[in-house]
mmCIF file of C-alpha atoms and ligand atoms in Angstrom:
data_model
loop_
_atom_site.group_PDB
_atom_site.id
_atom_site.type_symbol
_atom_site.label_atom_id
_atom_site.label_comp_id
_atom_site.label_asym_id
_atom_site.label_seq_id
_atom_site.Cartn_x
_atom_site.Cartn_y
_atom_site.Cartn_z
ATOM 1 C CA MET A 249 -57.523 -74.411 7.008
ATOM 2 C CA ARG A 250 -56.720 -73.087 10.839
ATOM 3 C CA THR A 251 -59.587 -72.313 12.712
ATOM 4 C CA VAL A 252 -59.905 -69.167 14.347
ATOM 5 C CA GLU A 253 -58.761 -70.519 17.632
ATOM 6 C CA GLU A 254 -55.895 -72.150 16.006
ATOM 7 C CA LEU A 255 -54.951 -68.691 14.530
ATOM 8 C CA GLU A 256 -55.683 -66.481 17.869
ATOM 9 C CA ALA A 257 -52.916 -69.447 19.629
ATOM 10 C CA GLU A 258 -50.750 -68.856 17.092
ATOM 11 C CA ALA A 259 -50.625 -65.305 17.427
ATOM 12 C CA THR A 260 -50.771 -65.392 21.070
ATOM 13 C CA ALA A 261 -47.783 -67.389 20.962
ATOM 14 C CA GLU A 262 -45.710 -64.910 18.511
ATOM 15 C CA ILE A 263 -46.724 -61.957 20.405
ATOM 16 C CA GLY A 264 -45.355 -63.269 23.575
ATOM 17 C CA ALA A 265 -42.427 -64.156 22.129
ATOM 18 C CA ALA A 266 -41.716 -60.907 20.605
ATOM 19 C CA ALA A 267 -38.432 -59.183 21.410
ATOM 20 C CA ARG A 268 -38.372 -55.693 20.440
ATOM 21 C CA SER A 269 -41.304 -53.351 20.467
ATOM 22 C CA ALA A 270 -40.927 -53.517 16.625
ATOM 23 C CA GLU A 271 -42.059 -56.915 15.750
ATOM 24 C CA LEU A 272 -45.298 -56.327 17.240
ATOM 25 C CA ARG A 273 -45.959 -53.660 14.655
ATOM 26 C CA ASP A 274 -44.955 -56.554 12.035
ATOM 27 C CA LEU A 275 -47.077 -58.684 14.047
ATOM 28 C CA GLU A 276 -50.085 -56.354 14.451
ATOM 29 C CA ILE A 277 -50.342 -55.684 10.110
ATOM 30 C CA LYS A 278 -49.702 -59.530 9.907
ATOM 31 C CA TYR A 279 -52.829 -61.039 12.250
ATOM 32 C CA LEU A 280 -54.804 -57.616 12.387
ATOM 33 C CA GLY A 281 -54.010 -55.569 9.495
ATOM 34 C CA LYS A 282 -56.800 -54.618 6.618
ATOM 35 C CA SER A 283 -55.065 -58.174 4.584
ATOM 36 C CA GLY A 284 -54.024 -59.440 7.756
ATOM 37 C CA LEU A 285 -54.712 -63.528 8.826
ATOM 38 C CA VAL A 286 -57.802 -63.079 11.466
ATOM 39 C CA THR A 287 -59.431 -60.024 9.318
ATOM 40 C CA GLY A 288 -59.259 -62.634 6.266
ATOM 41 C CA VAL A 289 -61.344 -65.125 8.609
ATOM 42 C CA THR A 290 -64.163 -62.568 9.343
ATOM 43 C CA ARG A 291 -64.687 -62.733 5.441
ATOM 44 C CA LEU A 292 -65.910 -66.020 5.368
ATOM 45 C CA ILE A 293 -69.092 -65.366 7.704
ATOM 46 C CA GLY A 294 -70.423 -64.863 3.842
ATOM 47 C CA ALA A 295 -70.337 -67.732 3.646
ATOM 48 C CA LEU A 296 -71.607 -69.081 6.603
ATOM 49 C CA PRO A 297 -75.886 -70.149 7.546
ATOM 50 C CA ALA A 298 -77.583 -66.921 8.554
ATOM 51 C CA ALA A 299 -78.230 -68.070 12.349
ATOM 52 C CA GLU A 300 -74.588 -68.906 12.592
ATOM 53 C CA LYS A 301 -73.626 -65.496 11.391
ATOM 54 C CA PRO A 302 -73.928 -63.108 14.238
ATOM 55 C CA LEU A 303 -72.335 -65.769 16.795
ATOM 56 C CA PHE A 304 -69.218 -66.386 14.550
ATOM 57 C CA GLY A 305 -68.721 -62.321 13.745
ATOM 58 C CA GLN A 306 -68.773 -61.795 17.820
ATOM 59 C CA LYS A 307 -65.967 -64.728 18.110
ATOM 60 C CA VAL A 308 -63.737 -62.862 15.574
ATOM 61 C CA ASN A 309 -64.113 -59.458 17.030
ATOM 62 C CA GLU A 310 -63.490 -60.841 20.471
ATOM 63 C CA ILE A 311 -60.757 -62.807 19.032
ATOM 64 C CA LYS A 312 -59.338 -59.368 17.381
ATOM 65 C CA GLN A 313 -59.828 -57.506 20.424
ATOM 66 C CA ARG A 314 -57.889 -60.283 22.523
ATOM 67 C CA LEU A 315 -55.127 -59.493 20.313
ATOM 68 C CA GLN A 316 -54.999 -56.074 20.304
ATOM 69 C CA ALA A 317 -55.200 -55.940 24.024
ATOM 70 C CA LEU A 318 -51.965 -58.537 24.070
ATOM 71 C CA ILE A 319 -49.800 -56.584 21.857
ATOM 72 C CA GLU A 320 -50.548 -53.406 23.821
ATOM 73 C CA SER A 321 -49.929 -55.006 26.830
ATOM 74 C CA ARG A 322 -46.897 -56.602 25.442
ATOM 75 C CA GLU A 323 -45.636 -53.610 23.692
ATOM 76 C CA ARG A 324 -45.766 -51.450 27.470
ATOM 77 C CA GLU A 325 -43.634 -54.335 28.741
ATOM 78 C CA LEU A 326 -40.683 -53.932 26.068
ATOM 79 C CA LYS A 327 -40.827 -50.534 25.654
ATOM 80 C CA SER A 328 -40.104 -50.243 29.433
ATOM 81 C CA THR A 329 -36.984 -52.206 28.827
ATOM 82 C CA GLU A 330 -35.875 -50.891 25.905
ATOM 83 C CA HIS A 331 -35.850 -47.666 27.701
ATOM 84 C CA ALA A 332 -33.747 -48.685 30.213
ATOM 85 C CA SER A 333 -31.502 -50.495 27.939
ATOM 86 C CA GLN A 334 -31.810 -46.950 25.899
ATOM 87 C CA PHE A 335 -31.166 -44.932 28.988
ATOM 88 C CA GLU A 336 -28.002 -47.427 29.647
ATOM 89 C CA ALA A 337 -25.952 -46.609 26.464
ATOM 90 C CA GLU A 338 -26.791 -42.932 26.389
ATOM 91 C CA ARG A 339 -25.546 -42.806 30.218
ATOM 92 C CA ILE A 340 -23.031 -39.617 30.174
ATOM 93 C CA ASP A 341 -20.566 -39.501 32.886
ATOM 94 C CA VAL A 342 -20.661 -36.185 34.713
ATOM 95 C CA THR A 343 -17.329 -36.602 36.404
ATOM 96 C CA MET A 344 -15.101 -36.940 32.768
ATOM 97 C CA PRO A 345 -12.969 -33.770 32.126
ATOM 98 C CA GLY A 346 -14.465 -31.200 29.893
ATOM 99 C CA ARG A 347 -13.051 -30.957 26.326
ATOM 100 C CA LEU A 348 -10.480 -28.401 26.212
ATOM 101 C CA TRP A 349 -11.405 -25.388 23.870
ATOM 102 C CA ARG A 350 -8.508 -23.719 21.781
ATOM 103 C CA SER A 351 -8.486 -20.214 22.318
ATOM 104 C CA GLY A 352 -7.219 -17.418 19.867
ATOM 105 C CA GLN A 353 -3.950 -15.653 20.194
ATOM 106 C CA GLN A 354 -2.571 -12.157 18.985
ATOM 107 C CA HIS A 355 -0.744 -12.811 15.573
ATOM 108 C CA VAL A 356 3.198 -13.073 16.534
ATOM 109 C CA LEU A 357 3.550 -9.551 14.636
ATOM 110 C CA GLN A 358 0.509 -8.369 16.204
ATOM 111 C CA GLN A 359 2.516 -9.459 19.660
ATOM 112 C CA ALA A 360 5.791 -7.547 18.502
ATOM 113 C CA MET A 361 3.515 -4.391 17.377
ATOM 114 C CA ASN A 362 2.267 -3.787 20.750
ATOM 115 C CA LYS A 363 5.397 -4.423 22.121
ATOM 116 C CA ILE A 364 6.865 -1.702 19.847
ATOM 117 C CA LYS A 365 3.800 0.978 20.603
ATOM 118 C CA ALA A 366 4.434 0.168 24.351
ATOM 119 C CA VAL A 367 7.652 0.973 24.556
ATOM 120 C CA LEU A 368 7.955 3.866 22.151
ATOM 121 C CA SER A 369 4.947 5.294 23.692
ATOM 122 C CA GLY A 370 6.921 4.917 27.144
ATOM 123 C CA LEU A 371 9.870 7.130 25.545
ATOM 124 C CA GLY A 372 7.433 9.874 24.752
ATOM 125 C CA PHE A 373 6.854 9.025 21.241
ATOM 126 C CA GLN A 374 3.210 9.428 19.964
ATOM 127 C CA TYR A 375 1.929 6.544 17.811
ATOM 128 C CA HIS A 376 0.276 7.862 14.388
ATOM 129 C CA GLU A 377 -1.821 5.870 12.292
ATOM 130 C CA SER A 378 -0.479 6.166 8.242
ATOM 131 C CA PRO A 379 -2.207 5.200 5.472
ATOM 132 C CA ASP A 380 -1.243 1.943 3.801
ATOM 133 C CA LEU A 381 -1.961 3.365 0.188
ATOM 134 C CA GLU A 382 0.268 6.655 0.463
ATOM 135 C CA LEU A 383 0.858 9.725 -2.266
ATOM 136 C CA ALA A 384 4.348 9.534 -4.247
ATOM 137 C CA LYS A 385 4.708 13.011 -2.319
ATOM 138 C CA TYR A 386 4.909 11.404 1.149
ATOM 139 C CA ASN A 387 6.885 8.625 0.187
ATOM 140 C CA PHE A 388 9.356 10.009 -1.623
ATOM 141 C CA ASP A 389 9.043 13.742 -2.410
ATOM 142 C CA ALA A 390 8.909 14.591 0.873
ATOM 143 C CA LEU A 391 11.953 12.490 2.254
ATOM 144 C CA ASN A 392 13.957 14.596 -0.268
ATOM 145 C CA TYR A 393 13.917 11.846 -2.838
ATOM 146 C CA PRO A 394 15.188 13.930 -6.333
ATOM 147 C CA LYS A 395 12.708 12.760 -9.289
ATOM 148 C CA ASP A 396 13.873 9.790 -10.396
ATOM 149 C CA HIS A 397 16.579 9.528 -8.138
ATOM 150 C CA PRO A 398 18.030 5.724 -8.545
ATOM 151 C CA ALA A 399 17.076 5.149 -4.725
ATOM 152 C CA MET A 400 13.688 4.728 -5.756
ATOM 153 C CA ASP A 401 14.928 1.769 -7.945
ATOM 154 C CA GLU A 402 14.981 -0.073 -4.549
ATOM 155 C CA GLN A 403 11.739 0.422 -3.353
ATOM 156 C CA ASP A 404 9.640 -0.653 -6.550
ATOM 157 C CA THR A 405 6.230 -0.601 -5.637
ATOM 158 C CA PHE A 406 2.428 -1.345 -6.420
ATOM 159 C CA TRP A 407 1.417 2.122 -8.179
ATOM 160 C CA ILE A 408 -1.928 3.068 -7.941
ATOM 161 C CA ASP A 409 -1.887 5.951 -10.939
ATOM 162 C CA ASP A 410 1.524 8.444 -10.832
ATOM 163 C CA GLU A 411 0.471 9.835 -7.702
ATOM 164 C CA ARG A 412 -0.649 6.730 -5.687
ATOM 165 C CA LEU A 413 0.956 4.067 -4.665
ATOM 166 C CA LEU A 414 1.219 1.504 -1.788
ATOM 167 C CA ARG A 415 3.469 2.630 0.507
ATOM 168 C CA THR A 416 7.271 1.492 0.713
ATOM 169 C CA GLN A 417 8.228 2.383 3.957
ATOM 170 C CA ALA A 418 7.068 3.495 7.107
ATOM 171 C CA THR A 419 9.089 6.588 6.920
ATOM 172 C CA ALA A 420 6.102 8.305 4.898
ATOM 173 C CA LEU A 421 4.361 9.563 8.034
ATOM 174 C CA GLN A 422 7.160 12.607 8.415
ATOM 175 C CA GLY A 423 5.987 14.581 5.762
ATOM 176 C CA ARG A 424 2.052 14.346 7.011
ATOM 177 C CA ILE A 425 3.630 15.130 10.433
ATOM 178 C CA PHE A 426 5.590 18.159 9.680
ATOM 179 C CA GLU A 427 2.788 19.373 7.820
ATOM 180 C CA VAL A 428 0.824 19.716 11.109
ATOM 181 C CA THR A 429 3.296 19.901 14.172
ATOM 182 C CA LYS A 430 5.782 21.934 14.852
ATOM 183 C CA PRO A 431 9.170 20.767 16.733
ATOM 184 C CA PRO A 432 10.142 19.519 20.018
ATOM 185 C CA LEU A 433 7.998 16.361 18.480
ATOM 186 C CA ARG A 434 8.475 12.678 18.391
ATOM 187 C CA ALA A 435 6.067 10.663 16.130
ATOM 188 C CA PHE A 436 6.469 6.828 14.937
ATOM 189 C CA ALA A 437 4.431 4.855 12.945
ATOM 190 C CA ILE A 438 3.962 0.705 12.484
ATOM 191 C CA GLY A 439 2.058 -0.717 9.447
ATOM 192 C CA ARG A 440 2.193 -2.860 6.172
ATOM 193 C CA CYS A 441 4.609 -1.859 3.671
ATOM 194 C CA PHE A 442 5.084 -2.997 -0.221
ATOM 195 C CA ARG A 443 7.308 -3.411 -1.931
ATOM 196 C CA ASN A 444 7.840 -5.229 -5.837
ATOM 197 C CA GLU A 445 10.862 -7.773 -4.837
ATOM 198 C CA ALA A 446 11.109 -11.202 -5.170
ATOM 199 C CA VAL A 447 9.996 -13.324 -1.979
ATOM 200 C CA ASP A 448 12.404 -15.578 -0.078
ATOM 201 C CA ARG A 449 13.300 -16.198 2.985
ATOM 202 C CA THR A 450 14.195 -12.162 4.484
ATOM 203 C CA HIS A 451 12.106 -10.328 1.601
ATOM 204 C CA SER A 452 8.299 -10.233 0.958
ATOM 205 C CA HIS A 453 5.976 -8.418 -1.052
ATOM 206 C CA THR A 454 4.413 -7.149 2.397
ATOM 207 C CA PHE A 455 5.900 -6.441 5.139
ATOM 208 C CA HIS A 456 5.735 -4.499 8.639
ATOM 209 C CA GLN A 457 8.301 -1.658 9.320
ATOM 210 C CA VAL A 458 8.384 1.070 12.423
ATOM 211 C CA ASP A 459 9.349 4.042 11.939
ATOM 212 C CA ALA A 460 10.041 6.695 14.774
ATOM 213 C CA PHE A 461 11.328 10.638 14.202
ATOM 214 C CA MET A 462 12.281 13.166 17.201
ATOM 215 C CA VAL A 463 13.384 16.898 16.344
ATOM 216 C CA ASP A 464 14.003 18.897 18.914
ATOM 217 C CA GLU A 465 16.902 21.138 19.963
ATOM 218 C CA GLY A 466 20.175 19.494 19.790
ATOM 219 C CA ILE A 467 19.354 16.525 18.469
ATOM 220 C CA SER A 468 22.454 14.410 18.070
ATOM 221 C CA MET A 469 23.372 10.779 16.712
ATOM 222 C CA ALA A 470 24.070 9.890 20.607
ATOM 223 C CA ASP A 471 20.678 10.752 21.591
ATOM 224 C CA LEU A 472 19.672 8.368 18.094
ATOM 225 C CA LYS A 473 22.351 5.480 19.951
ATOM 226 C CA GLY A 474 20.386 6.001 23.155
ATOM 227 C CA THR A 475 17.702 5.552 21.892
ATOM 228 C CA LEU A 476 18.026 2.399 19.671
ATOM 229 C CA GLY A 477 19.974 1.333 22.548
ATOM 230 C CA HIS A 478 17.076 1.388 25.004
ATOM 231 C CA PHE A 479 14.702 0.191 22.702
ATOM 232 C CA ALA A 480 16.500 -2.968 21.708
ATOM 233 C CA ARG A 481 17.051 -3.575 25.719
ATOM 234 C CA SER A 482 13.215 -3.580 25.763
ATOM 235 C CA MET A 483 12.854 -5.875 23.165
ATOM 236 C CA PHE A 484 15.225 -8.272 23.630
ATOM 237 C CA GLY A 485 16.043 -7.709 27.414
ATOM 238 C CA GLY A 486 19.609 -8.292 28.808
ATOM 239 C CA GLU A 487 23.061 -5.969 27.839
ATOM 240 C CA VAL A 488 22.657 -5.105 24.085
ATOM 241 C CA LYS A 489 24.831 -2.726 22.209
ATOM 242 C CA VAL A 490 24.303 -0.830 19.310
ATOM 243 C CA ARG A 491 26.622 -0.233 16.041
ATOM 244 C CA PHE A 492 26.022 2.030 13.937
ATOM 245 C CA ARG A 493 27.868 1.763 9.774
ATOM 246 C CA PRO A 494 27.168 4.151 7.224
ATOM 247 C CA ASP A 495 24.426 3.840 4.964
ATOM 248 C CA PHE A 496 22.696 5.686 2.509
ATOM 249 C CA PHE A 497 19.344 7.285 2.706
ATOM 250 C CA PRO A 498 17.777 10.550 0.733
ATOM 251 C CA PHE A 499 15.990 12.166 4.063
ATOM 252 C CA VAL A 500 19.210 11.282 6.704
ATOM 253 C CA GLU A 501 22.393 13.194 6.640
ATOM 254 C CA PRO A 502 24.777 10.786 8.148
ATOM 255 C CA GLY A 503 22.946 7.696 7.176
ATOM 256 C CA VAL A 504 23.395 4.865 8.779
ATOM 257 C CA ASP A 505 22.215 1.009 9.054
ATOM 258 C CA TYR A 506 22.424 -0.688 12.451
ATOM 259 C CA ALA A 507 22.747 -3.707 14.841
ATOM 260 C CA ILE A 508 22.629 -4.890 17.993
ATOM 261 C CA SER A 509 24.539 -7.599 19.584
ATOM 262 C CA SER A 510 23.305 -9.046 23.229
ATOM 263 C CA PRO A 511 25.172 -11.975 24.647
ATOM 264 C CA LYS A 512 21.664 -13.041 25.408
ATOM 265 C CA VAL A 513 20.443 -13.478 21.489
ATOM 266 C CA PHE A 514 22.643 -15.494 19.270
ATOM 267 C CA GLY A 515 25.211 -15.856 21.074
ATOM 268 C CA GLY A 516 26.358 -12.281 20.802
ATOM 269 C CA GLN A 517 26.293 -11.777 17.036
ATOM 270 C CA TRP A 518 26.061 -8.494 15.610
ATOM 271 C CA LEU A 519 22.360 -8.511 13.995
ATOM 272 C CA GLU A 520 21.165 -5.626 11.759
ATOM 273 C CA LEU A 521 18.060 -4.361 12.497
ATOM 274 C CA GLY A 522 17.474 -1.362 9.631
ATOM 275 C CA GLY A 523 17.753 1.838 8.929
ATOM 276 C CA ALA A 524 18.492 5.533 11.013
ATOM 277 C CA GLY A 525 20.438 8.780 11.009
ATOM 278 C CA LEU A 526 19.984 12.775 11.303
ATOM 279 C CA ILE A 527 16.798 13.735 9.261
ATOM 280 C CA HIS A 528 18.198 15.660 6.025
ATOM 281 C CA PRO A 529 18.153 19.432 6.886
ATOM 282 C CA ASN A 530 16.766 19.330 3.177
ATOM 283 C CA ILE A 531 13.222 18.450 4.631
ATOM 284 C CA LEU A 532 13.053 20.068 8.044
ATOM 285 C CA GLU A 533 13.957 23.840 5.521
ATOM 286 C CA ARG A 534 10.677 22.125 3.342
ATOM 287 C CA TYR A 535 8.845 22.247 6.401
ATOM 288 C CA ASP A 536 9.872 25.828 8.065
ATOM 289 C CA ILE A 537 11.652 24.606 10.254
ATOM 290 C CA ASP A 538 14.272 26.375 11.793
ATOM 291 C CA THR A 539 17.233 24.195 11.614
ATOM 292 C CA LYS A 540 19.745 26.379 13.024
ATOM 293 C CA ARG A 541 17.560 25.132 16.134
ATOM 294 C CA TYR A 542 16.239 22.638 15.324
ATOM 295 C CA SER A 543 17.454 18.881 14.403
ATOM 296 C CA GLY A 544 16.156 15.497 14.651
ATOM 297 C CA PHE A 545 16.552 11.712 14.442
ATOM 298 C CA ALA A 546 15.145 8.852 12.315
ATOM 299 C CA PHE A 547 14.897 5.005 12.374
ATOM 300 C CA GLY A 548 12.895 2.321 10.689
ATOM 301 C CA LEU A 549 13.051 -1.541 10.972
ATOM 302 C CA GLY A 550 11.095 -4.564 9.738
ATOM 303 C CA VAL A 551 8.773 -5.496 12.433
ATOM 304 C CA GLU A 552 9.268 -9.507 10.975
ATOM 305 C CA ARG A 553 13.060 -9.036 12.588
ATOM 306 C CA ILE A 554 12.023 -8.767 16.329
ATOM 307 C CA PRO A 555 10.458 -12.370 15.963
ATOM 308 C CA MET A 556 12.685 -13.645 13.927
ATOM 309 C CA ILE A 557 15.663 -12.611 16.167
ATOM 310 C CA ALA A 558 13.755 -13.587 19.451
ATOM 311 C CA HIS A 559 12.790 -16.573 18.312
ATOM 312 C CA GLY A 560 15.533 -17.713 16.027
ATOM 313 C CA ILE A 561 13.000 -17.511 12.930
ATOM 314 C CA GLU A 562 14.725 -17.997 9.863
ATOM 315 C CA ASP A 563 12.301 -17.463 7.647
ATOM 316 C CA LEU A 564 9.431 -14.882 7.052
ATOM 317 C CA ARG A 565 6.999 -16.366 4.768
ATOM 318 C CA PRO A 566 4.977 -18.210 7.628
ATOM 319 C CA PHE A 567 4.059 -14.544 9.228
ATOM 320 C CA LEU A 568 1.568 -14.386 5.934
ATOM 321 C CA GLU A 569 0.936 -17.959 5.849
ATOM 322 C CA ASN A 570 -2.020 -18.376 8.437
ATOM 323 C CA ASP A 571 -0.605 -21.985 9.302
ATOM 324 C CA LEU A 572 -1.773 -22.412 13.171
ATOM 325 C CA ARG A 573 0.881 -25.120 13.730
ATOM 326 C CA PHE A 574 3.460 -22.289 13.335
ATOM 327 C CA LEU A 575 1.598 -19.223 14.416
ATOM 328 C CA GLY A 576 0.528 -21.226 17.748
ATOM 329 C CA GLN A 577 3.993 -21.706 19.594
ATOM 330 C CA PHE A 578 4.126 -17.835 20.020
ATOM 331 C CA HIS A 579 2.395 -16.665 23.302
ATOM 332 C CA GLY A 580 3.592 -13.379 23.856
HETATM 333 C C1 FA5 B 623 13.895 1.527 5.140
HETATM 334 O O1 FA5 B 623 12.659 1.541 4.747
HETATM 335 C C2 FA5 B 623 13.991 2.926 5.448
HETATM 336 N N1 FA5 B 623 12.777 3.954 5.368
HETATM 337 C C3 FA5 B 623 14.793 2.814 7.192
HETATM 338 C C4 FA5 B 623 14.875 4.310 7.692
HETATM 339 C C5 FA5 B 623 14.314 4.892 8.489
HETATM 340 C C6 FA5 B 623 16.246 5.048 7.382
HETATM 341 C C7 FA5 B 623 14.266 5.962 8.868
HETATM 342 C C8 FA5 B 623 16.385 6.269 7.785
HETATM 343 C C9 FA5 B 623 15.769 6.478 8.579
HETATM 344 P P1 FA5 B 623 15.319 -0.499 4.616
HETATM 345 O O2 FA5 B 623 14.808 -0.319 2.627
HETATM 346 O O3 FA5 B 623 16.653 -0.560 4.441
HETATM 347 O O4 FA5 B 623 15.128 1.117 4.529
HETATM 348 O O5 FA5 B 623 14.470 -1.187 5.046
HETATM 349 C C10 FA5 B 623 14.380 -0.745 6.360
HETATM 350 C C11 FA5 B 623 13.892 -2.268 6.774
HETATM 351 O O6 FA5 B 623 12.536 -3.135 6.783
HETATM 352 C C12 FA5 B 623 15.009 -3.672 6.514
HETATM 353 O O7 FA5 B 623 16.048 -3.399 7.358
HETATM 354 C C13 FA5 B 623 14.401 -4.821 6.627
HETATM 355 O O8 FA5 B 623 14.555 -5.265 8.093
HETATM 356 C C14 FA5 B 623 12.795 -4.083 6.324
HETATM 357 N N2 FA5 B 623 12.533 -4.730 5.140
HETATM 358 C C15 FA5 B 623 12.609 -3.923 3.768
HETATM 359 N N3 FA5 B 623 12.437 -4.789 2.595
HETATM 360 C C16 FA5 B 623 11.554 -5.624 3.003
HETATM 361 C C17 FA5 B 623 11.904 -6.878 2.634
HETATM 362 N N4 FA5 B 623 10.946 -6.799 1.267
HETATM 363 N N5 FA5 B 623 11.146 -7.391 3.380
HETATM 364 C C18 FA5 B 623 10.814 -7.882 4.444
HETATM 365 N N6 FA5 B 623 11.516 -6.887 5.370
HETATM 366 C C19 FA5 B 623 12.019 -5.936 4.587
#
């Protein structure tokens, strides 16, 4: 069996050799803990003759104190080098460039709607919010659709009940305006429209339309063409021409679909934008507007058409899918 002196020498050597402060914890337990080696020696006191007990006890206590002090001083040494290496490991290079934040941007359709708003407001048209959940009265009846007219089939939609539906066209604003405003007037709405349609590259159940109309004295197709020309030039820039072809909508007479062409867009191809025409006299009369004095034009188009043409996008479905790889490409 080792003597206490041997134990002390062994512990002193091990403490001196410890390379990390965590090892000192283990050594402290090994020698000085409750069932440690040095502690174990004190239990031998019982077997000593009474005269030797105090001296032996004192000796062991001194050894314990020396070892404890040794552990503490070694710990201070190790801690200071450990701190230094920790600082080294966690060193921050303040000269590194910062991480780039990805900032948000407006949706490409919102960008188009803002531009449309600016252009039409500049022409004196007043912007109006108009509800997505609309009365059939404004979406169809006020727009000169006879009851059960087949033209309504082209605009089948999501009915809430017999009177309310999700609007199929932004033209639904007309009746709301004519009820409360008398000519001369210029108004427009931009918003979501809904149709019960199979989704493909150019059709969606949910899309956006802008619809503008003007009623004043002596309004003719020439005013419509001039306005659409200015509108198209402002949206797409360059030399834009406007083409009308006859089309039918119950709320205009004559009715046309219109296309634009610009040497700067798709090599001058004709690109269809929407429908237009002179407001049907039936509508004006229904709202007590004197048709001998006043006439008006209206036009509507799909907002999706604008970025599709401007950016050469051939499929409108990604507009409604929140894929930032697609949307992040369009910066106003
Ligand atoms: C109309 O909705 C008429 N209200 C336009 C109008 C206004 C005519 C004023 C006369 C006077 P149309 O159903 O053709 O017309 O739709 C107009 C445009 O909306 C289309 O050219 C197209 O760009 C867009 N559009 C229509 N249905 C969809 C759809 N399902 N998905 C995406 N865009 C659509």
